[in-house]
Coordinates of C-alpha atoms in Angstrom, one line a residue:
X117 CA 38.1 184.8 51.9
X118 CA 41.8 185.6 51.0
X119 CA 44.3 184.2 53.0
X120 CA 44.7 184.8 56.6
X121 CA 47.9 184.6 58.3
X122 CA 48.5 182.0 61.9
X123 CA 49.8 184.6 64.1
X124 CA 53.6 184.0 65.3
X125 CA 52.9 182.0 68.5
X126 CA 55.5 183.2 71.9
X127 CA 57.7 179.6 72.8
X128 CA 58.0 179.1 76.4
X129 CA 62.3 179.4 75.7
X130 CA 62.5 177.3 79.8
X131 CA 63.3 174.2 78.6
X132 CA 67.3 173.2 77.2
X133 CA 69.0 171.1 76.5
X134 CA 71.6 169.7 78.4
X135 CA 75.1 169.1 77.9
X136 CA 75.9 165.3 77.7
X137 CA 80.0 163.7 78.5
X138 CA 81.2 161.3 75.6
X139 CA 80.3 158.6 77.7
X140 CA 76.6 159.3 78.0
X141 CA 76.6 160.2 74.2
X142 CA 77.6 156.7 72.9
X143 CA 75.1 155.0 75.4
X144 CA 72.7 157.7 74.6
X145 CA 73.7 156.7 69.7
X146 CA 73.2 153.2 71.3
X147 CA 70.1 154.2 73.3
X148 CA 68.3 155.2 70.4
X149 CA 69.8 153.6 67.6
X150 CA 67.6 150.6 69.1
X151 CA 64.4 152.6 69.5
X152 CA 64.5 153.6 65.9
X153 CA 64.7 149.8 65.3
X154 CA 61.5 148.7 66.7
X155 CA 59.9 151.7 65.7
X156 CA 61.3 151.4 62.3
X157 CA 59.4 147.6 62.8
X158 CA 56.9 148.6 64.1
X159 CA 55.9 150.9 61.7
X160 CA 55.7 154.1 64.3
X161 CA 57.7 155.8 62.2
X162 CA 56.0 158.1 60.2
X163 CA 57.3 161.5 58.8
X164 CA 54.2 162.9 58.7
X165 CA 52.7 163.0 62.1
X166 CA 48.4 162.7 61.9
X167 CA 48.4 160.8 65.6
X168 CA 45.1 161.9 67.0
X169 CA 45.2 163.0 70.8
X170 CA 42.3 161.3 73.3
X171 CA 41.1 164.7 74.7
X172 CA 38.2 164.4 77.1
X173 CA 36.8 167.9 76.5
X174 CA 34.7 167.4 80.1
X175 CA 34.4 170.8 81.8
X176 CA 36.0 173.1 79.6
X177 CA 34.9 176.2 77.8
X178 CA 33.5 176.4 74.8
X179 CA 31.5 178.4 71.9
X180 CA 29.3 176.4 69.8
X181 CA 26.3 174.6 68.4
X182 CA 26.6 171.9 71.3
X183 CA 26.2 169.2 69.1
X184 CA 29.4 170.2 65.9
X185 CA 31.1 167.4 65.1
X186 CA 34.7 169.3 65.6
X187 CA 36.5 170.4 68.8
X188 CA 38.7 173.2 68.1
X189 CA 41.0 173.8 71.1
X190 CA 43.0 177.0 71.4
X191 CA 46.4 176.7 74.1
X192 CA 47.2 180.7 75.9
X193 CA 48.3 182.6 77.9
X194 CA 47.0 185.4 79.0
X195 CA 50.4 187.7 79.2
X196 CA 50.9 186.3 75.8
X197 CA 51.1 189.0 73.5
X198 CA 50.7 186.7 70.4
X199 CA 47.9 185.2 71.9
X200 CA 46.3 189.1 72.4
X201 CA 46.8 189.2 68.2
X202 CA 45.3 185.9 67.9
X203 CA 42.2 187.2 69.9
X204 CA 42.4 190.6 68.0
X205 CA 42.1 189.1 64.9
X206 CA 42.2 185.4 63.8
X207 CA 39.7 184.4 66.7
X208 CA 37.1 186.5 64.5
X209 CA 36.8 185.1 61.7
X210 CA 37.2 181.4 63.5
X211 CA 34.5 182.9 64.5
X212 CA 32.4 183.9 61.8
X213 CA 33.1 181.4 59.4
X214 CA 33.4 178.4 62.1
X215 CA 32.3 178.9 65.5
X216 CA 28.8 180.7 64.1
X217 CA 27.8 178.2 61.1
X218 CA 27.7 175.4 64.1
X219 CA 30.8 173.6 61.9
X220 CA 33.2 173.3 65.6
X221 CA 33.1 173.8 69.2
X222 CA 35.8 176.2 70.3
X223 CA 37.7 175.5 73.9
X224 CA 39.7 177.9 75.8
X225 CA 42.9 176.0 77.3
X226 CA 45.5 177.7 79.5
X227 CA 49.0 176.8 79.3
X228 CA 50.1 180.0 81.5
X229 CA 53.9 180.5 81.5
X230 CA 55.0 183.3 80.7
X231 CA 54.7 185.2 84.3
X232 CA 53.5 184.7 88.1
X233 CA 50.5 186.2 87.1
X234 CA 50.1 184.1 83.7
X235 CA 48.7 181.7 86.4
X236 CA 47.1 184.0 88.4
X237 CA 44.7 184.5 86.1
X238 CA 44.7 181.4 85.1
X239 CA 43.3 180.2 87.7
X240 CA 40.6 183.2 88.1
X241 CA 39.1 182.4 84.6
X242 CA 38.2 179.1 86.5
X243 CA 37.3 180.4 88.5
X244 CA 34.4 182.5 87.0
X245 CA 33.5 179.9 84.9
X246 CA 32.7 177.4 87.4
X247 CA 31.2 179.7 89.4
X248 CA 29.5 181.9 86.7
X249 CA 29.3 179.2 83.9
X250 CA 29.8 180.0 80.7
X251 CA 28.9 182.8 78.9
X252 CA 30.3 185.3 81.5
X253 CA 33.7 183.2 81.2
X254 CA 34.3 183.9 77.8
X255 CA 33.5 187.7 78.7
X256 CA 36.0 188.4 81.1
X257 CA 38.1 185.9 78.6
X258 CA 37.4 188.5 76.0
X259 CA 38.3 191.4 78.1
X260 CA 40.9 190.2 79.5
X261 CA 42.8 190.1 76.6
X262 CA 41.7 193.6 75.4
X263 CA 43.0 195.0 78.9
X264 CA 46.6 192.9 77.8
X265 CA 49.1 196.1 78.1
X266 CA 50.3 196.9 75.1
X267 CA 53.8 197.4 75.9
X268 CA 55.6 194.0 76.3
X269 CA 57.9 195.3 78.2
X270 CA 55.7 194.5 81.2
X271 CA 55.0 191.1 79.5
X272 CA 57.2 190.0 82.7
X273 CA 55.4 192.3 85.0
X274 CA 53.2 191.5 87.5
X275 CA 49.5 193.7 85.5
X276 CA 47.4 190.8 86.3
X277 CA 46.9 191.7 90.3
X278 CA 44.4 190.5 92.7
X279 CA 42.9 193.7 92.4
X280 CA 42.4 193.8 88.5
X281 CA 41.1 190.6 87.9
X282 CA 38.4 191.4 90.0
X283 CA 37.7 194.8 88.4
X284 CA 38.2 193.5 85.2
X285 CA 35.2 191.3 86.1
X286 CA 33.6 193.7 87.6
X287 CA 33.1 195.1 84.7
X288 CA 31.3 192.0 82.6
X289 CA 28.8 191.1 85.6
X290 CA 27.4 191.9 88.8
X291 CA 29.3 193.0 92.1
X292 CA 27.2 189.6 93.7
X293 CA 28.6 187.6 91.2
X294 CA 32.4 189.2 91.4
X295 CA 32.2 188.6 95.6
X296 CA 31.5 184.7 94.2
X297 CA 34.4 184.8 92.9
X298 CA 36.5 186.7 94.7
X299 CA 35.4 184.4 98.0
X300 CA 36.9 181.6 96.2
X301 CA 39.2 181.7 93.8
X302 CA 41.4 180.3 95.8
X303 CA 40.6 177.1 96.6
X304 CA 42.3 174.1 95.5
X305 CA 39.2 172.8 93.1
X306 CA 40.6 175.4 91.1
X307 CA 43.8 175.0 91.0
X308 CA 42.8 171.1 90.3
X309 CA 41.0 172.4 86.9
X310 CA 44.2 174.5 86.1
X311 CA 46.6 171.4 86.2
X312 CA 43.9 169.6 84.0
X313 CA 44.3 172.1 81.9
X314 CA 48.8 172.1 82.5
X315 CA 48.1 168.5 82.2
X316 CA 47.3 168.4 78.7
X317 CA 49.3 170.5 77.9
X318 CA 52.5 167.5 79.0
X319 CA 50.6 165.0 77.1
X320 CA 50.3 166.5 73.7
X321 CA 54.0 167.9 73.0
X322 CA 52.6 171.9 73.2
X323 CA 55.8 174.8 73.6
X324 CA 54.2 178.0 72.4
X325 CA 50.7 179.8 72.2
X326 CA 48.6 180.0 70.8
X327 CA 48.8 177.2 70.0
X328 CA 44.8 175.2 68.2
X329 CA 44.9 171.1 67.7
X330 CA 41.5 170.3 65.9
X331 CA 39.8 166.7 67.5
X332 CA 43.2 165.2 69.0
X333 CA 45.2 166.7 66.1
X334 CA 48.0 169.5 66.7
X335 CA 47.0 173.0 63.9
X336 CA 49.8 173.3 62.1
X337 CA 48.5 175.6 59.1
X338 CA 49.1 179.5 58.1
X339 CA 45.5 180.6 57.3
X340 CA 42.4 180.4 58.1
X341 CA 41.5 178.2 54.8
X342 CA 44.2 175.6 56.0
X343 CA 41.5 175.6 59.0
X344 CA 38.2 175.0 57.8
X345 CA 40.5 172.5 55.3
X346 CA 41.2 170.8 58.5
X347 CA 37.7 171.1 60.0
X348 CA 36.7 169.7 56.6
X349 CA 38.6 166.7 57.0
X350 CA 38.2 165.8 61.2
X351 CA 34.5 166.7 59.7
X352 CA 34.4 163.1 57.3
X353 CA 36.1 161.6 59.6
X354 CA 33.8 161.4 62.5
X355 CA 31.3 160.8 60.5

């Protein structure tokens, strides 16, 4: 298969560096230098980040065979245009080449940072998974990305209202199932599920969407072939 470029990520630009006074700069340089020495002597400094995070996949929605040894996580935001593009162009290739072939389990975790309806959508999605199960969640997930407005000027506007999300869910399941979700989506347990995702975002240092991890290692490639090689390497390491 030919090269398929990875979509440009949507970066959370809210994290800005703070200015420091000359005195604090002096002390900061000293502390950083001491830290560097410790890292050098401990052998922990490495030009290539090959660290593997210890990730719990429990109670997370996934696609693929249960016994697949390689786990891919996508961190995404339902208001993210790059995520919409990823799910319409790159994900179908992942599905065909890696999920349907039984090589990987593919997980979606929330990183809702763009707007207030990013978080609302994430909590609503968590509720769909909790109340209606894995299959209905993925139907809702796919439909919600498809309904993301093409006009990026609407990105920072509150588009995914409760009414919008309820109607979207109604397109993929029964009225009875919709009622189950609308009656419970504001429960604290669903917020806790989102916090689990956000804690992992913080621990892994995720700053953009979509971001992929393969068996706990961040994917920094640019094509499907790069991802397939990383999956193959992860499969060998898991044996």
